[in-house]
Coordinates of C-alpha atoms in Angstrom, one line a residue:
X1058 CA 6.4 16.0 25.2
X1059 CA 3.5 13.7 25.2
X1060 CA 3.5 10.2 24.1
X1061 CA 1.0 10.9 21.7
X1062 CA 3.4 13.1 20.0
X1063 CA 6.2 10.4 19.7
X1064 CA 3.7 7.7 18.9
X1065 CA 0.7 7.0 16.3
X1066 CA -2.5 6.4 18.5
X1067 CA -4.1 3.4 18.3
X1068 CA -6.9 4.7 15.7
X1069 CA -4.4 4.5 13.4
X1070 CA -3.0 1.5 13.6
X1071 CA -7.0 0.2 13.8
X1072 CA -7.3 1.8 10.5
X1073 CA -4.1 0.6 8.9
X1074 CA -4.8 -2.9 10.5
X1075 CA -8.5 -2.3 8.0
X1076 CA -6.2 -2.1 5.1
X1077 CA -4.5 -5.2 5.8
X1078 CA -8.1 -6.7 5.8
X1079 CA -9.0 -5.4 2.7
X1080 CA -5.6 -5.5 0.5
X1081 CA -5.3 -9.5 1.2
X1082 CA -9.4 -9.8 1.0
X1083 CA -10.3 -9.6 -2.6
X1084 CA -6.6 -11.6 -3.7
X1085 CA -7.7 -13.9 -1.5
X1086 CA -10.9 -15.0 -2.1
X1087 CA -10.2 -14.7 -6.3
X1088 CA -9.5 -18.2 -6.3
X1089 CA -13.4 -18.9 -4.8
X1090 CA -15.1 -16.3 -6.2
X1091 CA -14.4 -17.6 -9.7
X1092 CA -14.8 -20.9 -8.7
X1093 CA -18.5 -19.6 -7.4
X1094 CA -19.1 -17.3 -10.0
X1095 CA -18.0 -19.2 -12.8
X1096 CA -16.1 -16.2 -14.3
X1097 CA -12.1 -15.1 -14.9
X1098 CA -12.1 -12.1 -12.0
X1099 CA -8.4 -11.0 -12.7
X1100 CA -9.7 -7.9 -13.8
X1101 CA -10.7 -6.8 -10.0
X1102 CA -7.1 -6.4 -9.2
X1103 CA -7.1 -3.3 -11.5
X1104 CA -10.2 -2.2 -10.4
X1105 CA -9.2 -2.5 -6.7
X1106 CA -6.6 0.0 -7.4
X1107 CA -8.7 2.0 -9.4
X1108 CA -11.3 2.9 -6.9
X1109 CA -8.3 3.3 -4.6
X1110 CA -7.1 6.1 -7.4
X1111 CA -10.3 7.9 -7.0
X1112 CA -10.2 7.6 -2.6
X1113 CA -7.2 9.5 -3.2
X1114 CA -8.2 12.0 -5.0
X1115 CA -11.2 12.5 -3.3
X1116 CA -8.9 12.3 0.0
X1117 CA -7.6 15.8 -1.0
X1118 CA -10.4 18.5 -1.1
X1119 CA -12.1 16.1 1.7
X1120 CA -8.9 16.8 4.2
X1121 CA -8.4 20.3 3.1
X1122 CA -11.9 21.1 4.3
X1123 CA -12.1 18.4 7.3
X1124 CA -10.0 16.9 9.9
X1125 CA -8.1 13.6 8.7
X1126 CA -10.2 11.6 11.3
X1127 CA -13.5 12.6 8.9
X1128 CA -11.8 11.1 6.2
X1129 CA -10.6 7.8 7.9
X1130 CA -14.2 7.1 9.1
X1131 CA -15.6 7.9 5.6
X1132 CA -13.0 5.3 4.0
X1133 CA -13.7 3.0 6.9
X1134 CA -17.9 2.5 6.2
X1135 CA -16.5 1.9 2.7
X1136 CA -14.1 -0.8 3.0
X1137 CA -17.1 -2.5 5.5
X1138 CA -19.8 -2.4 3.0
X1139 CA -17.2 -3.4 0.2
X1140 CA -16.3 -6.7 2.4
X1141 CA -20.0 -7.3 2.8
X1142 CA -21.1 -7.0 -0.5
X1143 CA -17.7 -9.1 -2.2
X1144 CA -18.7 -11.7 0.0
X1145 CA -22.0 -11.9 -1.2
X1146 CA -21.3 -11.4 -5.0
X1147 CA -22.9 -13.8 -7.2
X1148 CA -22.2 -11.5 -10.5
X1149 CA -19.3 -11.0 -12.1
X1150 CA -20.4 -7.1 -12.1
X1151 CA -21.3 -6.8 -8.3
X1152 CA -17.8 -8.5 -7.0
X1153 CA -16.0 -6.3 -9.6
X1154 CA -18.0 -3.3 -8.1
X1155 CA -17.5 -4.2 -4.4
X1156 CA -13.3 -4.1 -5.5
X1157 CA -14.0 -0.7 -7.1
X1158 CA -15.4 0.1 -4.0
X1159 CA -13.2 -1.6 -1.5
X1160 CA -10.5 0.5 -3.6
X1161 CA -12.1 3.8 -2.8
X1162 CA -12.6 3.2 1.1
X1163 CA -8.8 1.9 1.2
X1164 CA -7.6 5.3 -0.8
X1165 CA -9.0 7.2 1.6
X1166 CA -7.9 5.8 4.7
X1167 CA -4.5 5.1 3.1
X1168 CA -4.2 9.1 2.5
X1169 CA -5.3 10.1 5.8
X1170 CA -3.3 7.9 7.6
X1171 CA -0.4 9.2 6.1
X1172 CA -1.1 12.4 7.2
X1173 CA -1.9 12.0 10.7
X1174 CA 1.0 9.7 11.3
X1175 CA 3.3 12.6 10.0
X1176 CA 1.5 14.9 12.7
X1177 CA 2.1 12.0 15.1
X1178 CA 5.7 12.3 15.5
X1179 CA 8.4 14.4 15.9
X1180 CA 11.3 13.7 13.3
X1181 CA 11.6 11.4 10.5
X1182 CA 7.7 9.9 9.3
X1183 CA 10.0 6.7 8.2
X1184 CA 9.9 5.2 11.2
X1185 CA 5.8 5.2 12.2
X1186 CA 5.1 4.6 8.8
X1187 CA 6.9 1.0 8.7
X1188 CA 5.1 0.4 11.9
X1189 CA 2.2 1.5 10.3
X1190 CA 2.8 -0.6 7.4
X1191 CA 4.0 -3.2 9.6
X1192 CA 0.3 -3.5 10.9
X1193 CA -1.1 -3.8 7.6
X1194 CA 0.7 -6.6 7.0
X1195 CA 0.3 -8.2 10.1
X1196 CA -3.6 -8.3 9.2
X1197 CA -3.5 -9.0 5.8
X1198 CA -1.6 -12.3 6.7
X1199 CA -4.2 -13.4 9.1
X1200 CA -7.4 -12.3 6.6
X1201 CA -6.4 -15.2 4.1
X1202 CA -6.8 -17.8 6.8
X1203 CA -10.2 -16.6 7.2
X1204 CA -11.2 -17.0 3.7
X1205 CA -9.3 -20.2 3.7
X1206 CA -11.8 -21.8 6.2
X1207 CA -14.9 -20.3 5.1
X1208 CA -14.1 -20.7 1.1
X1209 CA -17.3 -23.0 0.9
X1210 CA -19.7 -20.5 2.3
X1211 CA -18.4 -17.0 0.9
X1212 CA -21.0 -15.0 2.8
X1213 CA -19.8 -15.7 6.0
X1214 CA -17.2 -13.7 4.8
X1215 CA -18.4 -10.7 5.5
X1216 CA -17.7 -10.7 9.2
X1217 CA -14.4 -9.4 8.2
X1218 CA -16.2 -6.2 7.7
X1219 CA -16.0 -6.2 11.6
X1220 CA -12.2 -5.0 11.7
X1221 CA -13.0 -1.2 9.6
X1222 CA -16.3 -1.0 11.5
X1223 CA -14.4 -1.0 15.2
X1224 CA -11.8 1.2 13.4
X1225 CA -14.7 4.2 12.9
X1226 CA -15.8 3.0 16.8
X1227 CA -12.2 3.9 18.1
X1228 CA -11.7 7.1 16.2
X1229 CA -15.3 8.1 17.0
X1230 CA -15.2 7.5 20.5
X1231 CA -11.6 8.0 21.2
X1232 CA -8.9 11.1 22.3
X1233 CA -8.8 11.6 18.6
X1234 CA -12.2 13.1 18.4
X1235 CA -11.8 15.2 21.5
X1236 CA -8.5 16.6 19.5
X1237 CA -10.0 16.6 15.7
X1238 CA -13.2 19.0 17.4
X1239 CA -11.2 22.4 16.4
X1240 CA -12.1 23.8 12.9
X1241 CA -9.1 22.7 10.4
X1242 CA -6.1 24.7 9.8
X1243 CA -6.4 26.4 6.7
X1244 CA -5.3 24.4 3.3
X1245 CA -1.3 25.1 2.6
X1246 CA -0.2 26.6 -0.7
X1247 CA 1.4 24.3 -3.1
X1248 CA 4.9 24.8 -3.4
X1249 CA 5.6 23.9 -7.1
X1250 CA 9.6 23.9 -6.4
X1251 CA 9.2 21.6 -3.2
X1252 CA 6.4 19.3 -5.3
X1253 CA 9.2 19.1 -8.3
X1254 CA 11.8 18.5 -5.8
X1255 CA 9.9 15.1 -5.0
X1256 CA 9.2 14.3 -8.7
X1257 CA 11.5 11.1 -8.8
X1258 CA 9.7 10.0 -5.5
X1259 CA 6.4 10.8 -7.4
X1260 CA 7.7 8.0 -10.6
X1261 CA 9.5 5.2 -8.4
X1262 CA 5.9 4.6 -6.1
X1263 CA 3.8 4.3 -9.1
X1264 CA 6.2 1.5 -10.5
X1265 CA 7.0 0.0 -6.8
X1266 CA 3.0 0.0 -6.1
X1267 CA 2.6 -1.6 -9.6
X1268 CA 4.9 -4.4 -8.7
X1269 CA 3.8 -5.1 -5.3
X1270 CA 0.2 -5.2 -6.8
X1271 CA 1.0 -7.5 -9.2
X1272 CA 2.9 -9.9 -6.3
X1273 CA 0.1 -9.2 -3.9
X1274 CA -3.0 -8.6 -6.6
X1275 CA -2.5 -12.6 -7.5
X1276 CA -0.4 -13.8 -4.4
X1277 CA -3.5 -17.0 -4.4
X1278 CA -3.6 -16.9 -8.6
X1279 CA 0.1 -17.6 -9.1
X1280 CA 0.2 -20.4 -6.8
X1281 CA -3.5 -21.8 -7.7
X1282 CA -1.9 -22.1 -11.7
X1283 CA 1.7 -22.8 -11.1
X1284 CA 1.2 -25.8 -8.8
X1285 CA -2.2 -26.7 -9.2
X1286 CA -3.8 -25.9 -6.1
X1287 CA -7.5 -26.2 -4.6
X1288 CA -9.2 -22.3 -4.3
X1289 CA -8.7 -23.0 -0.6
X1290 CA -5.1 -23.9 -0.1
X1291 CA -4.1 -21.4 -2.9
X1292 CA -5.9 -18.5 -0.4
X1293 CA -2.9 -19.6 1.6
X1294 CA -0.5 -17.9 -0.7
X1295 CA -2.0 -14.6 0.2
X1296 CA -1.4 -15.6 3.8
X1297 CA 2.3 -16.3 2.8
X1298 CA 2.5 -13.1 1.0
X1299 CA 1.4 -11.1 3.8
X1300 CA 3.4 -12.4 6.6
X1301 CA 7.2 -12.0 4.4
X1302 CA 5.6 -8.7 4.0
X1303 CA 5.2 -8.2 7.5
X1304 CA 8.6 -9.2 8.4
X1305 CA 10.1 -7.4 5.8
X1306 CA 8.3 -4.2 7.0
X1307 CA 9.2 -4.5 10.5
X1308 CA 12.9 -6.0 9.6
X1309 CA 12.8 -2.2 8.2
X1310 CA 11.9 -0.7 11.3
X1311 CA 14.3 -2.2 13.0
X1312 CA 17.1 -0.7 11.0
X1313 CA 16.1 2.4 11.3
X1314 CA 16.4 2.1 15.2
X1315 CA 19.8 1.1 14.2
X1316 CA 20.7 4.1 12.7
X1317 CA 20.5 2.2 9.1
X1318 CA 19.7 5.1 6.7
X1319 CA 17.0 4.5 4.8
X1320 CA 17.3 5.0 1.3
X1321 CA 20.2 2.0 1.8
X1322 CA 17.2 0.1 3.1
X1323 CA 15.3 0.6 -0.2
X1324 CA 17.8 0.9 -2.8
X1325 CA 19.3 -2.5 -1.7
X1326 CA 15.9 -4.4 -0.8
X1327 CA 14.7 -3.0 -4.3
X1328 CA 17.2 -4.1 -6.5
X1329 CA 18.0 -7.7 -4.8
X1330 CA 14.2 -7.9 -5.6
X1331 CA 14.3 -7.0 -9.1
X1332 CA 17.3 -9.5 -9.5
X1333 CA 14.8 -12.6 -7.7
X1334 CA 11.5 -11.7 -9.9
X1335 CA 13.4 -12.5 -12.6
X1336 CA 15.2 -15.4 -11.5
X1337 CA 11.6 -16.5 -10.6
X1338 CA 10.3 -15.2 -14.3
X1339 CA 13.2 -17.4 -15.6
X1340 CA 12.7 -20.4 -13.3
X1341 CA 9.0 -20.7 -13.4
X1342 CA 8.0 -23.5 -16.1
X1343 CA 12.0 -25.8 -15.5
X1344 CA 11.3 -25.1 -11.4
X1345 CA 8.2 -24.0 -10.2
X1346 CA 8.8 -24.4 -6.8
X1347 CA 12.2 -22.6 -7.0
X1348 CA 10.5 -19.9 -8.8
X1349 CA 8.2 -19.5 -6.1
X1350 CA 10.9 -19.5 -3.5
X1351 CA 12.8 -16.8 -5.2
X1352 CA 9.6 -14.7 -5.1
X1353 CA 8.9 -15.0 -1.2
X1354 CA 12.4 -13.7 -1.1
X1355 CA 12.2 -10.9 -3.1
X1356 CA 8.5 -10.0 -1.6
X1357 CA 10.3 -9.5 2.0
X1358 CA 12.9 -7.5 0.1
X1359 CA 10.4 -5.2 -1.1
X1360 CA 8.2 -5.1 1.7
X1361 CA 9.3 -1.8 3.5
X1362 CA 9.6 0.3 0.0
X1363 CA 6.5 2.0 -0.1
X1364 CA 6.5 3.5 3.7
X1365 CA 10.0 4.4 2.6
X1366 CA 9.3 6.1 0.0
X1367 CA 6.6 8.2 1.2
X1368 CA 8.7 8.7 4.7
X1369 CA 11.8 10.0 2.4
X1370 CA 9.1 12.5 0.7
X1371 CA 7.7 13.5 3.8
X1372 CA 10.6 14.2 5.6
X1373 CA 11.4 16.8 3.0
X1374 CA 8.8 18.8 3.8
X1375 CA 7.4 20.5 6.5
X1376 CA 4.1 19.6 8.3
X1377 CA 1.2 22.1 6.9
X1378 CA 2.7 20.8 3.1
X1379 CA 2.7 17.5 3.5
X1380 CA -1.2 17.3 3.9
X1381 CA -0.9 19.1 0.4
X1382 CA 0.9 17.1 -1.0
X1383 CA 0.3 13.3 0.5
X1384 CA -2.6 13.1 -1.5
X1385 CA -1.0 13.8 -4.6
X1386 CA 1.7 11.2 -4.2
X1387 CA -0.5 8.3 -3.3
X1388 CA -2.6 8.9 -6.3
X1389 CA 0.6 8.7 -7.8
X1390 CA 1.0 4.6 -6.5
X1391 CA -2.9 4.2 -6.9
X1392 CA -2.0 5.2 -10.6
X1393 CA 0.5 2.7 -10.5
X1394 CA -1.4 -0.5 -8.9
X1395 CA -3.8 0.1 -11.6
X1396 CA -1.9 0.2 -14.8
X1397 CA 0.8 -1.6 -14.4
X1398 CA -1.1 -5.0 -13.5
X1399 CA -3.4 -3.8 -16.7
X1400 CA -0.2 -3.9 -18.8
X1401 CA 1.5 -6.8 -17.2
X1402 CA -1.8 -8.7 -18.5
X1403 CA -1.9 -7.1 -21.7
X1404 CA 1.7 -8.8 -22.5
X1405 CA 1.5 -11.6 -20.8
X1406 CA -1.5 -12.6 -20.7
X1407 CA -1.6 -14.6 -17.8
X1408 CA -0.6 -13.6 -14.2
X1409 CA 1.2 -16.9 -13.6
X1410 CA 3.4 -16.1 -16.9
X1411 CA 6.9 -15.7 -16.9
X1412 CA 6.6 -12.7 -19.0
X1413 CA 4.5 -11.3 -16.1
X1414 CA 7.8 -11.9 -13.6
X1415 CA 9.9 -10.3 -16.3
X1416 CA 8.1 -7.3 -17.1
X1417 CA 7.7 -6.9 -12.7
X1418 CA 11.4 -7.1 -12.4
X1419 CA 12.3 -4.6 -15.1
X1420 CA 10.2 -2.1 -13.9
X1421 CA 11.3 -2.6 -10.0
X1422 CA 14.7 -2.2 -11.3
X1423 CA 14.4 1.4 -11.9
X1424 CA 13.3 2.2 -8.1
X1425 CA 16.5 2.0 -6.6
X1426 CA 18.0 3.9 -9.4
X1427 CA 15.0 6.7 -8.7
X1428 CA 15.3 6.7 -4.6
X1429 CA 19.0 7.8 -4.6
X1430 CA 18.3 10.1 -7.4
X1431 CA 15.8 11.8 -5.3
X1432 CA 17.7 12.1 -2.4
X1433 CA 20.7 13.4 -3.9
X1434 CA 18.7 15.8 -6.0
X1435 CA 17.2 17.3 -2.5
X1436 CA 20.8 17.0 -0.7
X1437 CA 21.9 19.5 -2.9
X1438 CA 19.1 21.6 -3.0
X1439 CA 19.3 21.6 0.8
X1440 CA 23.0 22.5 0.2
X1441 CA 22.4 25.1 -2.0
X1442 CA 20.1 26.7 0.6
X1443 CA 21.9 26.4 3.9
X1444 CA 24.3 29.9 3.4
X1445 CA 21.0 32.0 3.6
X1446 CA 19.7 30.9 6.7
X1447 CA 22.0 33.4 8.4

């Protein structure tokens, strides 16, 4: 067997790294852009994810009809010219636009990569995926830094756009093109008992994408209002964001190699987290700084759910359906990062309330509860099954 077969080639993790860039870019850089602007830009959180909503489902009729490297290179060119073009905002409109956008490129990307990695390896798709994810982190921890130092001239900024633009370079130019040159295999049937089979897996992303957008959406806002901060130093919170994320996600992958199954992984991390946000919801106004403590915690906790629970649905199906059915489940957290931030803002107003902690932990509460619904669910269908495969 080769290596690329127990491996995800290093496109992938070029294009996952281009996600980091852009999931910490726009939180990031909030903080400055209003300052710049003159303008409340909490609103591009939402739109982020809703331009990532329509990448996904774009991503489906795009990788039925092309190979997934087609797609990754589309959502690559978007992410760059979204980097370029927040940088560069002066508008309220244009930066909102260039989220929207960044949104879309990411969507894509984010689909496709979860595709190939599943046709990277043999076995469970838990495993690359917090790698994967791991990589994401990794980058989206270093971006902030970048917007740290240049917060006083935003248009340098754009030279992040360098990190999706050597992504399309390496699949363009790599073994992945050579392999991607046969016409695609034809689009797979939905299976409407496997797709309801995965349905709790299909309502825990949306509210574990919601939360994390939420915690990651305003990782420099939350800081910025609680302790007062400067636009620059409160970019820093994004940075802190990131790298608890990135431990948490390779802390995961660790535990797998350990034989730790992973639905313990997520039911635990999930519902320790719930228990923190609202400690932190709780805490904030009395003890700011505990507050905020309690919420670096509970991002590492959380930190390897969502390449959990995409692995877990994954791993219940077979290759050709999970290309079918990818798409539809990350629409299903693109749904999530969008409306749940919309609604945490709509009660609380502000996304430095304690209401806005509350609501987050309440609605990460029921993922635990969902994850080991799901699995026992498809135990026993698998159970049910076995006696006619005679």
């Amino acid at each position: 067997m080769s290596s690329s077969r127990r491996h995800a080639p290093a496109g992938l993790f070029a294009a996952f790294a281009s996600l980091g860039v852009t999931a910490s870019f726009v939180p990031a850089v909030l903080p400055a852009a209003e300052r710049s602007i003159g303008a409340d830009l909490s609103l591009a959180v939402p739109a982020l994810f809703a331009g990532l909503l329509v990448g996904v489902l774009l991503s489906g009729p795009l990788m039925l009809r092309r190979p997934a490297r087609t797609t990754l290179i589309v959502g690559s060119a978007l992410q760059a010219a979204a980097l370029v073009a927040g940088a560069c905002a002066d508008t309220t409109l244009l930066f909102i636009v260039a989220a929207a956008t960044a949104g879309m490129g990411f969507g894509l990307v984010e689909a496709a990569g979860s595709v190939a990695a599943k046709g990277a390896v043999v076995g469970s798709a838990t495993g690359v995926l917090s790698a994967l994810t791991g990589s994401v982190a990794v980058s989206a921890a270093v971006t902030p830094l970048a917007v740290a130092a240049g917060a006083g001239a935003m248009p340098a900024l754009s030279a992040l756009a360098a990190v999706p633009l050597a992504t399309i370079v390496i699949l363009a130019t790599g073994r992945a093109a050579r392999r991607d040159a046969a016409p695609p295999a034809p689009p797979a049937r939905r299976d409407l008992g496997g797709l309801a089979m995965l349905a709790p897996f299909a309502v825990a992303l949306p509210l574990y994408v919601g939360v994390e957008t939420v915690l990651s959406g305003w990782s420099a806002v939350i800081p910025e209002r609680t302790l007062s901060l400067s636009p620059s130093t409160a970019a820093l919170g994004t940075t802190a964001f990131w790298t608890l994320m990135a431990l948490g996600r390779f802390g995961a992958a660790g535990l797998r190699r350990r034989g730790v199954p992973p639905v313990a992984i997520l039911a635990v991390g999930t519902a320790a987290a719930a228990v923190l946000m609202a400690s932190a919801g709780l805490l904030l106004k009395a003890a700011p700084i505990g507050a905020l403590v309690a919420l670096a915690a509970a991002v590492a906790l959380l930190a390897p759910s969502y390449g959990l629970i995409v692995g877990l649905a994954l791993d219940r199906l077979d290759a050709a359906r999970s290309a079918a059915v990818t798409g539809a489940l990350v629409a299903c957290g693109a749904l999530g990062g969008t409306f749940v931030p919309a609604l945490v803002l709509l009660i609380g107003r502000d996304p430095a309330s304690s209401t806005t902690l509350l609501v987050s932990a309440g609605l990460c509460a029921a993922v635990p509860l969902l994850a080991v619904l799901a699995v026992r669910g498809s135990l026993g269908v698998s159970a049910e099954r076995t006696p006619r495969r005679r």
